[in-house]
Short mmCIF file of C-alpha atoms in Angstrom, two decimals:
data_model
loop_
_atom_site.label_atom_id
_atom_site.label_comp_id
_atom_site.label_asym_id
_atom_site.label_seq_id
_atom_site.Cartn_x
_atom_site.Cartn_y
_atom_site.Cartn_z
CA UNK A 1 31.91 -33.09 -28.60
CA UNK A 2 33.11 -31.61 -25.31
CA UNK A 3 36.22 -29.76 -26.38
CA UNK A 4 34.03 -28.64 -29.06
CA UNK A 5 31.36 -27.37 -26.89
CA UNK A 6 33.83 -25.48 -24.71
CA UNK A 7 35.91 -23.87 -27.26
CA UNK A 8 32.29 -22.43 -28.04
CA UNK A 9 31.45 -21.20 -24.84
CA UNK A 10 34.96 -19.67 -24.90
CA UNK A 11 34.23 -17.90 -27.74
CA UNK A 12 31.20 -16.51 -26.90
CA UNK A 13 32.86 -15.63 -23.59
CA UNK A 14 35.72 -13.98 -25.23
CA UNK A 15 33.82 -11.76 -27.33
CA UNK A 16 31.66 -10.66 -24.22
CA UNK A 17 34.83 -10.10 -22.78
CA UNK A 18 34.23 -11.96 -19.83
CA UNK A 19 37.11 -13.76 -18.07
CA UNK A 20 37.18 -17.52 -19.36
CA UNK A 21 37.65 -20.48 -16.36
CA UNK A 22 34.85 -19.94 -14.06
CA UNK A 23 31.27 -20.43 -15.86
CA UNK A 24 32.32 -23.17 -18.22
CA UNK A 25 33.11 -25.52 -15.50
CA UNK A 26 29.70 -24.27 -13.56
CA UNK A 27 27.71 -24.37 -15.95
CA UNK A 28 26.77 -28.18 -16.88
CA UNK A 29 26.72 -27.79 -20.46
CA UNK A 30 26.86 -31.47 -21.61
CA UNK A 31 23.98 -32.10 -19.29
CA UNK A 32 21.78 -29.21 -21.70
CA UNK A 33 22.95 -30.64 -24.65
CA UNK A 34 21.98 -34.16 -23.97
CA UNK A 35 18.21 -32.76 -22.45
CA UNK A 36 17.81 -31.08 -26.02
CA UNK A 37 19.04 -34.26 -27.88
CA UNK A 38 16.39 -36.39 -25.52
CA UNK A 39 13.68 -33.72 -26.31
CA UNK A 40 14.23 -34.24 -30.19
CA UNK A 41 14.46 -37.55 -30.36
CA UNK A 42 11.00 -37.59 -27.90
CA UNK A 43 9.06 -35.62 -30.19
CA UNK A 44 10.50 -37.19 -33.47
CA UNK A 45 8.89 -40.69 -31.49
CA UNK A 46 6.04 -38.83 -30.55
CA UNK A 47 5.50 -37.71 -34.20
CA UNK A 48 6.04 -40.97 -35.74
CA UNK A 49 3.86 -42.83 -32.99
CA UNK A 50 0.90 -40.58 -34.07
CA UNK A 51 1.36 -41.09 -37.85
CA UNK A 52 1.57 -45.25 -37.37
CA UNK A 53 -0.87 -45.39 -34.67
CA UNK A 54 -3.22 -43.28 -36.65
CA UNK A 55 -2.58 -45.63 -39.46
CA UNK A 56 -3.25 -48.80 -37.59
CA UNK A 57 -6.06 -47.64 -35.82
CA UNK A 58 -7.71 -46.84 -39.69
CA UNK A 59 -6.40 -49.95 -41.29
CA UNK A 60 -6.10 -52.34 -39.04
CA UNK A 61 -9.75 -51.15 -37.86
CA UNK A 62 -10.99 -51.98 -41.60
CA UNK A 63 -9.79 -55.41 -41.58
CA UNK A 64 -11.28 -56.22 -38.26
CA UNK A 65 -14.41 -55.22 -39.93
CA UNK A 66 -14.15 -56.66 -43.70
CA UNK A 67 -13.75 -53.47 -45.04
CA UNK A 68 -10.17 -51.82 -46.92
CA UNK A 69 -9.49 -48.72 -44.39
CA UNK A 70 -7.45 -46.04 -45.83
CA UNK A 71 -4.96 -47.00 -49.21
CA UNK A 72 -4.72 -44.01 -51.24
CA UNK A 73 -2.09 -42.26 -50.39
CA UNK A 74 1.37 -43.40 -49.93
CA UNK A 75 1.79 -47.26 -49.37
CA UNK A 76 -0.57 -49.73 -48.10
CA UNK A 77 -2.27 -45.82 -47.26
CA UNK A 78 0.62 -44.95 -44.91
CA UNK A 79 1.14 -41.12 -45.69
CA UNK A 80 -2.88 -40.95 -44.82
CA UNK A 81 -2.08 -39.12 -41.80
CA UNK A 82 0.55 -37.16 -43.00
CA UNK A 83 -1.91 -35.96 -45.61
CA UNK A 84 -4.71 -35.13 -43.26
CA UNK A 85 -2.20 -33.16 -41.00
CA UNK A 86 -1.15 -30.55 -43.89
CA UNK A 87 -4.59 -30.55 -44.78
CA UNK A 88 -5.49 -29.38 -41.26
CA UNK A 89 -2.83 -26.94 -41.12
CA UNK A 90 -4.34 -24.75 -43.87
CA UNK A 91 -7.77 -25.11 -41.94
CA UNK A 92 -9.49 -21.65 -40.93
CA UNK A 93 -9.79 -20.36 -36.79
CA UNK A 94 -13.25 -21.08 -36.15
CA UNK A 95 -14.11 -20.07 -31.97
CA UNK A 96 -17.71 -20.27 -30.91
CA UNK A 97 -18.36 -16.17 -30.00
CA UNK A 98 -19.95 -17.36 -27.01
CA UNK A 99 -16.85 -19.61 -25.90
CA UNK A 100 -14.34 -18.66 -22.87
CA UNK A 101 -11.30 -17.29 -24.96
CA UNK A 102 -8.56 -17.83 -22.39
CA UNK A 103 -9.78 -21.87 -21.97
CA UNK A 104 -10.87 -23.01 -25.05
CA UNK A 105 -7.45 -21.85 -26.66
CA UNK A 106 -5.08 -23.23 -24.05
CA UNK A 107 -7.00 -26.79 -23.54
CA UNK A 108 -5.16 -28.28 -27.00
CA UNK A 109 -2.15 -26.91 -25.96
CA UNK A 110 -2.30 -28.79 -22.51
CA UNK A 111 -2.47 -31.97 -23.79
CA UNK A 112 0.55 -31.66 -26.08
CA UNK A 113 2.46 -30.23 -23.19
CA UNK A 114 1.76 -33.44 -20.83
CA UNK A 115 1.91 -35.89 -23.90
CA UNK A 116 5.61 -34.80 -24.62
CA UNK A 117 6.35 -34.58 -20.71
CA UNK A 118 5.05 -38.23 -20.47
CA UNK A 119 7.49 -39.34 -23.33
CA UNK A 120 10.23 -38.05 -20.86
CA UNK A 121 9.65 -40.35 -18.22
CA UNK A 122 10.23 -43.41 -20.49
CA UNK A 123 12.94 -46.11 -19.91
CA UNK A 124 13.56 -46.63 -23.94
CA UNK A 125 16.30 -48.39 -22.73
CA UNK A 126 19.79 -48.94 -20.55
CA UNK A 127 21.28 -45.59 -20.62
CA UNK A 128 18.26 -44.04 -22.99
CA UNK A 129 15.71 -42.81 -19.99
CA UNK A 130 16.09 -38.92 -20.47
CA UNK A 131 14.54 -38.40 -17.06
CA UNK A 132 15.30 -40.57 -14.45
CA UNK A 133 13.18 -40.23 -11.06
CA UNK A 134 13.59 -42.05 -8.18
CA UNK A 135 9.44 -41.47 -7.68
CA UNK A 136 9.27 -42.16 -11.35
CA UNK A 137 5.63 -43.84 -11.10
CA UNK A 138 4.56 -41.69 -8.87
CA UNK A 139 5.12 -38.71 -11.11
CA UNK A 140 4.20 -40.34 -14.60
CA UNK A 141 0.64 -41.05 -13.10
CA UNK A 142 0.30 -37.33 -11.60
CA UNK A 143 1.14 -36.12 -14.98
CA UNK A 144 -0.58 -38.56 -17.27
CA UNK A 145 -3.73 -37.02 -14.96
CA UNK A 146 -3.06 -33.68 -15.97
CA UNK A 147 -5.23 -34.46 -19.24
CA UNK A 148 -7.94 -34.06 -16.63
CA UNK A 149 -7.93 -30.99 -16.26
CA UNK A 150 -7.37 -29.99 -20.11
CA UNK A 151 -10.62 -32.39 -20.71
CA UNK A 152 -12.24 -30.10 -18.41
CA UNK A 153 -11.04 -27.06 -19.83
CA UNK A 154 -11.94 -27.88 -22.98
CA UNK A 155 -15.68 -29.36 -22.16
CA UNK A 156 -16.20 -26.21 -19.89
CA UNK A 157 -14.78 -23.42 -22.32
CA UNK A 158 -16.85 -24.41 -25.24
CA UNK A 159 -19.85 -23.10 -23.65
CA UNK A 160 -21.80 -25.63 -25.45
CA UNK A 161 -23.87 -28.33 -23.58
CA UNK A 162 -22.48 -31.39 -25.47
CA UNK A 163 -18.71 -30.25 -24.19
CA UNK A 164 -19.67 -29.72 -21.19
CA UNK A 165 -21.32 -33.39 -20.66
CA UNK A 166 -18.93 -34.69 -22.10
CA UNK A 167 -15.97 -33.02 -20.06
CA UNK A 168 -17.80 -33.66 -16.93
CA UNK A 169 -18.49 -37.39 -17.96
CA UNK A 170 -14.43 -37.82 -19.20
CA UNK A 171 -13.10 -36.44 -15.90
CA UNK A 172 -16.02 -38.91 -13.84
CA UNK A 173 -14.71 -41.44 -15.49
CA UNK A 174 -10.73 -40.57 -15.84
CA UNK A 175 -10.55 -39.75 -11.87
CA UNK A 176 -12.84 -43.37 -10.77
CA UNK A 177 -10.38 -45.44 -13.21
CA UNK A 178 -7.43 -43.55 -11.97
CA UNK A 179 -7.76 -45.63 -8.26
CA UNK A 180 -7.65 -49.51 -9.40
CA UNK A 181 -4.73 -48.13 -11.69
CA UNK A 182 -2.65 -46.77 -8.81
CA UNK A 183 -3.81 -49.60 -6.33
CA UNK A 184 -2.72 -52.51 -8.92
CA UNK A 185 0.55 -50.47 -9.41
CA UNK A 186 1.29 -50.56 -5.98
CA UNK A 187 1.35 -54.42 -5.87
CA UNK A 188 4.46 -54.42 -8.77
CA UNK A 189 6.26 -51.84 -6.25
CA UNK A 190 5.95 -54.24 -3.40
CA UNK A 191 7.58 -56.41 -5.98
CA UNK A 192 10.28 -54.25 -7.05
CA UNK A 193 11.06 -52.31 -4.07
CA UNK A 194 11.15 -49.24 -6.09
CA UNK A 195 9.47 -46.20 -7.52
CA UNK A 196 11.80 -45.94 -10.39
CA UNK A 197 10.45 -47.24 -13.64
CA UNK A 198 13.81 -48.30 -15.09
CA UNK A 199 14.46 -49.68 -11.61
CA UNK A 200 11.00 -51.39 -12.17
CA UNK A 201 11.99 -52.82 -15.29
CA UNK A 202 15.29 -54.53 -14.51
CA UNK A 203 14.16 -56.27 -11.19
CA UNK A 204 12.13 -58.65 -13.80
CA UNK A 205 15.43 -60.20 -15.26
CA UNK A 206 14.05 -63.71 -13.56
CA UNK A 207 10.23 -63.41 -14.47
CA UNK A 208 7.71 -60.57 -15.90
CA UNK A 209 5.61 -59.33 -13.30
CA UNK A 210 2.34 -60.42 -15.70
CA UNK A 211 3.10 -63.87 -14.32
CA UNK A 212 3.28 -62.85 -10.65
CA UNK A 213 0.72 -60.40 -10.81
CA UNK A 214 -1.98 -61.31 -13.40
CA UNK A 215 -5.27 -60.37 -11.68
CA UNK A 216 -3.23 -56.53 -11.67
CA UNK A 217 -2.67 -56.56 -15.61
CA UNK A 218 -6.07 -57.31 -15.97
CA UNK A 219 -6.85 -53.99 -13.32
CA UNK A 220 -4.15 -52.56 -15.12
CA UNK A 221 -5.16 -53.13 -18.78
CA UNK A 222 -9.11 -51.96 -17.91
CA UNK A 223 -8.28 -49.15 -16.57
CA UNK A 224 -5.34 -48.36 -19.07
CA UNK A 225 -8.65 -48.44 -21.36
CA UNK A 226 -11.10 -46.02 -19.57
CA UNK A 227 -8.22 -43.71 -18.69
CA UNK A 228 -7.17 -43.36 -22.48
CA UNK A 229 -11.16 -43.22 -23.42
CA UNK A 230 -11.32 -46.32 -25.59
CA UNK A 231 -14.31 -47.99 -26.29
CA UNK A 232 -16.21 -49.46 -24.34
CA UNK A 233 -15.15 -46.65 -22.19
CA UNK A 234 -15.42 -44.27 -24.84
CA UNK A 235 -18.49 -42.50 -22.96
CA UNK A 236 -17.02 -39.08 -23.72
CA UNK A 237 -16.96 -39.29 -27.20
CA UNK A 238 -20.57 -41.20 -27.61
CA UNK A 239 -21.78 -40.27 -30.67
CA UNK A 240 -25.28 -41.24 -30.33
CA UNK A 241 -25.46 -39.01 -27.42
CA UNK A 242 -23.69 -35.92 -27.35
CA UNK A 243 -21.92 -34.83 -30.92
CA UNK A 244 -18.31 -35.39 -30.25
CA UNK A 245 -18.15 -34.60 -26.62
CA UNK A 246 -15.68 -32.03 -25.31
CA UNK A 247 -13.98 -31.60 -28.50
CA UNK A 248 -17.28 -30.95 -30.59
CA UNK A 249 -16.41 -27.23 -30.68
CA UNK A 250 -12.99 -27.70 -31.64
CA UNK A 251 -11.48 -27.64 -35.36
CA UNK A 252 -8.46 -27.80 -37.47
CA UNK A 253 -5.68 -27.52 -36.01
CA UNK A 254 -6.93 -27.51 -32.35
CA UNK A 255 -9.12 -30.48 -32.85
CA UNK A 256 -5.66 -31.83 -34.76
CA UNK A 257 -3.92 -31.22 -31.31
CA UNK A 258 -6.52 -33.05 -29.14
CA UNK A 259 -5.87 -36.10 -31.31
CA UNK A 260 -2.24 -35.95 -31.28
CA UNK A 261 -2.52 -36.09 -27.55
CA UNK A 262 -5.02 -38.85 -27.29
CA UNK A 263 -2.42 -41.32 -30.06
CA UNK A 264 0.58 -39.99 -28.05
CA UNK A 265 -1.05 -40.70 -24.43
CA UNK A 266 -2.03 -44.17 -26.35
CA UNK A 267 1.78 -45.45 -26.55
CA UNK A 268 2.58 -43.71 -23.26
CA UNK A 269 0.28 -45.68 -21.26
CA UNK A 270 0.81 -48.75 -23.36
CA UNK A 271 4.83 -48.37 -22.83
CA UNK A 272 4.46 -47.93 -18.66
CA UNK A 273 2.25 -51.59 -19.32
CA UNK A 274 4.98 -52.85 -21.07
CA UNK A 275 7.70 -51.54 -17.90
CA UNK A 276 5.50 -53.28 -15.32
CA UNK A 277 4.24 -56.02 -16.71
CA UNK A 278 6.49 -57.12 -19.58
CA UNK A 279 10.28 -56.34 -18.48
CA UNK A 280 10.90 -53.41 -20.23
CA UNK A 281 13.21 -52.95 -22.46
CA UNK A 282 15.08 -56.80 -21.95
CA UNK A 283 15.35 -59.24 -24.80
CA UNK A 284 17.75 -61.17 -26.65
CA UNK A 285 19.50 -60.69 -29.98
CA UNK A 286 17.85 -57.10 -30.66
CA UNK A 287 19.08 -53.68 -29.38
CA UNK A 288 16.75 -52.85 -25.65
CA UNK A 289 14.89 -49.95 -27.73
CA UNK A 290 13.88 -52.15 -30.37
CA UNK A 291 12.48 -54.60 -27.98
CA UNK A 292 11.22 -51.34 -25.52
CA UNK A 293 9.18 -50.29 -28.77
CA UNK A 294 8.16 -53.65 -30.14
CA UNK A 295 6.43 -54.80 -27.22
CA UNK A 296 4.94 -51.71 -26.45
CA UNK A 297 3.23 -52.28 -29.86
CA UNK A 298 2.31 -55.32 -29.65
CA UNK A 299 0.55 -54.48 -26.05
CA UNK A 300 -1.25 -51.42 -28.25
CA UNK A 301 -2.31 -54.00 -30.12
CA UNK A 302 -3.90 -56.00 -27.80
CA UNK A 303 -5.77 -52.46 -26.25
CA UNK A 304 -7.09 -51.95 -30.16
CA UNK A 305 -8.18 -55.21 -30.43
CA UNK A 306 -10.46 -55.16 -26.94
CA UNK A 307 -11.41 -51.27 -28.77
CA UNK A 308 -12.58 -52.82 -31.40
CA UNK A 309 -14.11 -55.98 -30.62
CA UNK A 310 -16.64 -54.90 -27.76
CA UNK A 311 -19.53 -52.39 -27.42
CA UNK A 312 -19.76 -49.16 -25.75
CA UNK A 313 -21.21 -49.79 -22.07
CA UNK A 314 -23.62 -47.18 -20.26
CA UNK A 315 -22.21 -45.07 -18.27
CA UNK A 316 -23.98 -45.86 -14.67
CA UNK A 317 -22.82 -49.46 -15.56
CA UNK A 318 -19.02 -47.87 -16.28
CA UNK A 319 -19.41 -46.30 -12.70
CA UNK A 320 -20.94 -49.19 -10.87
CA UNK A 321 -17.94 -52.01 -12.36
CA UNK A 322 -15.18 -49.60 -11.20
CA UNK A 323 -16.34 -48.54 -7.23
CA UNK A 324 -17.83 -51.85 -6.77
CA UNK A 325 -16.30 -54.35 -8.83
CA UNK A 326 -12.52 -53.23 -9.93
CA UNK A 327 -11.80 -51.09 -6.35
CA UNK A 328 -12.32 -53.81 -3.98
CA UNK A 329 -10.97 -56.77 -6.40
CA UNK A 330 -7.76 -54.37 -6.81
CA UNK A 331 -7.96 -54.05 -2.25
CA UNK A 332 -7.86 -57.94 -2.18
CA UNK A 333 -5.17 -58.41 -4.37
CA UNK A 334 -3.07 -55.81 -2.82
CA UNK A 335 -3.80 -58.13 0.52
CA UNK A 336 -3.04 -60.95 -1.87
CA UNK A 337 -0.19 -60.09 -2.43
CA UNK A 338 1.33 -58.52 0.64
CA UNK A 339 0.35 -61.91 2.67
CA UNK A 340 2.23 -63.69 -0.44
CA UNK A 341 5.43 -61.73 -0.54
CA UNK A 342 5.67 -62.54 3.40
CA UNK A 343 5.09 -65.84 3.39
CA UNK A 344 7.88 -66.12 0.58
CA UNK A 345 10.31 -64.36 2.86
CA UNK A 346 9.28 -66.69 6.00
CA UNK A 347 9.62 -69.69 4.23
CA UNK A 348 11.27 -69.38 0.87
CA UNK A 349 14.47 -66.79 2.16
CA UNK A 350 14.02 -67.45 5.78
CA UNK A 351 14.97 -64.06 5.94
CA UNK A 352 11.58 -62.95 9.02
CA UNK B 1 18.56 -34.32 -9.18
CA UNK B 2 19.61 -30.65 -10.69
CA UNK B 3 20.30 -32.47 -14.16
CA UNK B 4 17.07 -34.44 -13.92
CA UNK B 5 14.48 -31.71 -13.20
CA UNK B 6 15.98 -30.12 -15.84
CA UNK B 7 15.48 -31.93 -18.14
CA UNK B 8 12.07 -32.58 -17.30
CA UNK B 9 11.66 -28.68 -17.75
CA UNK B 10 12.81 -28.60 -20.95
CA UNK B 11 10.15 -31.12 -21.69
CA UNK B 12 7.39 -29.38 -20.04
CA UNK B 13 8.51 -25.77 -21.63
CA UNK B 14 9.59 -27.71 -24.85
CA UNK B 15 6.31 -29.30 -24.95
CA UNK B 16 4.32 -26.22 -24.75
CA UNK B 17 6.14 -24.30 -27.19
CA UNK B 18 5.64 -27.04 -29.92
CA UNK B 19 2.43 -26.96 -29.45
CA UNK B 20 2.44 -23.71 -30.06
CA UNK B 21 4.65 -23.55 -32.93
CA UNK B 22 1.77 -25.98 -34.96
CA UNK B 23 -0.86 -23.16 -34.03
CA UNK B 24 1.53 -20.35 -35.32
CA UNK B 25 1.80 -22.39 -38.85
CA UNK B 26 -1.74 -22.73 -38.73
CA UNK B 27 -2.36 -19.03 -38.09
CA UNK B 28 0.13 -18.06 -40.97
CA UNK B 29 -1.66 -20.70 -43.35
CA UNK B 30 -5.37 -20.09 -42.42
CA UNK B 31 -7.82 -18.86 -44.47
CA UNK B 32 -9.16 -15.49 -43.30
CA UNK B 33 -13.35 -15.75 -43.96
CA UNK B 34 -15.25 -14.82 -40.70
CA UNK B 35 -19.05 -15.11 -40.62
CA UNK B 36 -20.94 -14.84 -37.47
CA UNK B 37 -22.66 -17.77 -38.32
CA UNK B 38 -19.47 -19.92 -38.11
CA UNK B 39 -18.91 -18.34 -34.64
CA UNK B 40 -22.40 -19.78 -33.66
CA UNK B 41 -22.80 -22.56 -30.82
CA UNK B 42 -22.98 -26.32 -32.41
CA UNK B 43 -25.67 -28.06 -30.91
CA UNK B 44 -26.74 -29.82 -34.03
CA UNK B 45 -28.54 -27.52 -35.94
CA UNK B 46 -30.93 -26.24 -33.22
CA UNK B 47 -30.41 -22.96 -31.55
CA UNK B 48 -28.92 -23.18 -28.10
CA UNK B 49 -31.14 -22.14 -25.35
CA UNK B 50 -30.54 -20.83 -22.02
CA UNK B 51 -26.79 -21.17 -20.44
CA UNK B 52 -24.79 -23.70 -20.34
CA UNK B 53 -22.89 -23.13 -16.98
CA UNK B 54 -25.15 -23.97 -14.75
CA UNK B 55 -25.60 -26.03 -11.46
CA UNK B 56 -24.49 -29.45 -11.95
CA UNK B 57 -25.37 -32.78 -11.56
CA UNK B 58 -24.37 -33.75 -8.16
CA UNK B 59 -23.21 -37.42 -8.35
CA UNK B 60 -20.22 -36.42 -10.10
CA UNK B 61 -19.02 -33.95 -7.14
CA UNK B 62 -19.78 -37.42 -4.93
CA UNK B 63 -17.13 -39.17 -7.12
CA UNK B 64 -14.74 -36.40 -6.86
CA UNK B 65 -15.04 -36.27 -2.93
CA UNK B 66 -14.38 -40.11 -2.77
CA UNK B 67 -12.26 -39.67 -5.94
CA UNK B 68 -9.23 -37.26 -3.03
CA UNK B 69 -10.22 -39.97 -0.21
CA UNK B 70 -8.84 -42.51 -1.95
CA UNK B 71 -6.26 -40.68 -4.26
CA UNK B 72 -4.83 -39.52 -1.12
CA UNK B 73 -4.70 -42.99 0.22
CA UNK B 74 -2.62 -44.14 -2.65
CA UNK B 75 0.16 -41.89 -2.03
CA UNK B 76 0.13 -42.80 1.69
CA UNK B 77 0.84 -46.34 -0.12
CA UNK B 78 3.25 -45.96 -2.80
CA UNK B 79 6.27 -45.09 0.09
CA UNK B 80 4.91 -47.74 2.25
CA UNK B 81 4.93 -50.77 -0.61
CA UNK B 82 8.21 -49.43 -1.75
CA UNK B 83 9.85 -50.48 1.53
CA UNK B 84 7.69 -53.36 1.69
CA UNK B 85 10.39 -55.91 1.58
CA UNK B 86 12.74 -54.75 3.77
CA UNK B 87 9.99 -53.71 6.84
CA UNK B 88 9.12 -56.21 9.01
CA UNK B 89 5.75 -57.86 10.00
CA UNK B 90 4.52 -54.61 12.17
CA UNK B 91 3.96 -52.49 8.94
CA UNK B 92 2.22 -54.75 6.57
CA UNK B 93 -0.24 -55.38 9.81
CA UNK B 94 -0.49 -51.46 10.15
CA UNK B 95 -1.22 -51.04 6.40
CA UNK B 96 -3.86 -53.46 6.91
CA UNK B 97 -5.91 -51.81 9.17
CA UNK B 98 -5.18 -49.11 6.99
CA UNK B 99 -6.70 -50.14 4.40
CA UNK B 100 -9.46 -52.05 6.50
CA UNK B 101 -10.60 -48.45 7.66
CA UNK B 102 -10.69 -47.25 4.09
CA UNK B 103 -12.57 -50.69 2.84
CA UNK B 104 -15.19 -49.74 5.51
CA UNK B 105 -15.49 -45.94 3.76
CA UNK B 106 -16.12 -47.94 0.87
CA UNK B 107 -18.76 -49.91 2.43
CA UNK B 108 -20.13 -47.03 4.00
CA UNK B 109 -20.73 -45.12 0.40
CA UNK B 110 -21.72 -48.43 -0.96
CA UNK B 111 -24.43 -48.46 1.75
CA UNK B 112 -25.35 -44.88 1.61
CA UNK B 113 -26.13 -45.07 -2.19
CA UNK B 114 -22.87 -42.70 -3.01
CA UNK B 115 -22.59 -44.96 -5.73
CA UNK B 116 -25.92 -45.64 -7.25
CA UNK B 117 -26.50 -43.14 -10.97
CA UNK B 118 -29.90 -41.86 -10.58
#
């Protein structure tokens, strides 16, 4: 692949007559072909996340609730989403006239942008993490709050007073559940020693953090919930009381963008569950990815199945668990678990 | 790092552009039929009155503020529990009062009501 690559670029060099040598051994070329390669293969998992997820959400949904779900089209219903996407692409441009051009149309596109960038982050694997950060957490969770501000965008640029509740309500809620996430985090990097998620991964050869750390997964999987807007954090999107919530405005393919987002974000927040909690990508027998991907969905799973089995709270009551329930119980185990780690050290390694 | 940030462009650029790509195909595909009443403000079926942008309700600008208090105090952590391991006994003691000033902000809000939806 290299020697191919270079007698490329000395082609294209030759017939721009510039002197070969210098820029091919610059220029990292291998590097740019491998970050295109990683970008492919992210969206190709990006598109087939939506279409299953989609599809499980629907079907799996009907089951939980003795009813058939979607299975028309394709197998078992499986080319339902596929369906409904062409559909939307031949839907017509409809933009309230009162609206705020420049915001409602970027909004959609903001959420794509950050649901691909979060795919990058990923440790899929040994060897298969196309961006590796040594503040890897650090930047997944500023990114993965990006969708924020494209709520916001959205709910505000609608100019209609359903978005706009519902915005303001979504980034209330996204920014309170953002803290216990971060703080019961922190307690798997005092673990790990480490920022990077691969990093993160590999330190639980011995034991999964879940066993260490299980008041954080529960932190972790509660908040997982209100930051992705499932029910019964799904006070954006309360029917009963405001249409649709930010995206009421929003139709065909722009309303088709907001969901793509929200399945994508679904697996990316389940996936950096399955990194700190449940090793990663490590297993027997299998390849990593395999195992990476399997328990990611299995952990999805388990998020549907709280989505689906309990009510939608009120929203004071959302407010009120997280700043005086989740916030201090996530404090304490932070103290938990620094006292822990030091007493392990003094007596266990003898190493203070 | 060069390599890495790279990438991570490509995503963020490559990201954007797909997204716009699907909107092109939809604006090649679409039907054109414009009505004004299409273009009309959903608010289910009732006319909308007055404007929307107004003054907001101010609990959620109370959230916010304690929202960067504590955001902030997170990434003062993050470094710190990174090198938790390694550091001594000194640290973890100065983390605690750390975080023992920042319980008592929490206390305080608690206290003041910051937290009460009314």
């Amino acid at each position: 692949m290299t020697e191919f690559l270079t007698t490329v670029f000395n082609l294209i060099q030759g017939i721009l007559g510039v002197a070969p040598t210098t820029l091919a051994l610059a220029l990292p070329w291998m590097d740019i072909f491998w970050a295109f390669v990683y970008f492919v293969g992210a969206v190709i998992l990006l598109i087939i996340n939506v279409i299953m997820l989609i599809w499980i959400e629907r079907r799996a949904a009907g089951f939980f609730q003795e009813r058939v779900g979607p299975n028309r089209v394709g197998p078992f219903g499986l080319l339902q989403t596929v369906n409904d996407t062409i559909k939307l692409l031949g839907k017509e441009w409809i933009m309230p006239a009162s609206a705020d051009r420049m915001v409602f149309l970027i909004a959609p596109l903001l959420v794509v942008t950050v649901a691909v960038t979060m795919y990058g982050l990923l440790p899929y694997g040994p060897g298969i993490t196309p961006v590796t950060l040594n503040v890897g957490i650090l930047f997944f969770l500023a990114v993965s709050s990006t969708n924020t501000i494209a709520v916001l965008m959205a709910g505000w640029g609608s100019n209609n007073k359903y978005s706009l509740l519902g915005g303001m309500r979504t980034v209330a809620q996204i920014i309170s559940y953002e803290i216990p996430m971060a703080l019961s985090i922190i307690g798997i990097v005092m673990l790990s020693g480490s920022l990077d998620l691969g990093e993160i991964a590999r330190s639980q050869s011995h034991v999964w953090y879940v066993f260490i750390q299980p008041v954080a997964f529960v932190i972790f999987t509660i908040s997982a919930l209100a930051e992705l807007t499932k029910s019964p954090f799904d006070m954006t999107e309360a029917e009963q009381e405001f249409v649709a919530g930010y995206h009421t405005e929003y139709s065909g393919i722009r309303f088709t963008l907001f969901f793509m987002g929200e399945y994508a974000n679904l697996f990316s927040m389940a996936a950096l569950g399955v990194v700190l909690f449940f090793g990663g990508a490590s297993g027997p027998w299998l390849p990593p990815w395999m195992w990476f991907i399997g328990k990611t969905y299995v952990f999805i799973l388990f998020l549907l199945w709280i989505r689906w089995t309990f009510l939608r709270i009120r929203v004071d009551k959302m407010m009120k668990f997280n700043w005086k329930f989740l916030i201090p119980v996530a404090l304490a185990n932070l103290l938990v678990t620094g006292v822990g780690i030091k007493l392990w050290q003094h007596f266990v390694e003898r190493s203070i | 790092m060069a390599k890495e940030f790279g990438t991570l462009f490509l995503f963020l650029a490559g990201g954007f552009v797909l997204s716009l790509v699907i909107v092109f195909v939809n604006w090649l595909l679409r039907p054109r039929n414009p009505s004004s009443a299409k273009a009309r403000t959903y608010e289910c079926g009732l006319e909308t009155e007055g404007p929307t942008w107004v003054q907001f309700k101010i609990s959620y600008y109370l959230y916010a503020l304690i929202f960067v208090v504590f955001d902030v105090e997170v990434v003062f952590l993050y470094p710190w529990a990174s090198s938790f391991k390694s550091a001594g006994l000194v640290p973890f003691v100065e983390m605690a009062i750390f975080i023992g000033v920042l319980a008592l902000g929490i206390w305080f809000a608690w206290k003041k009501g910051a937290f009460e939806w009314n």
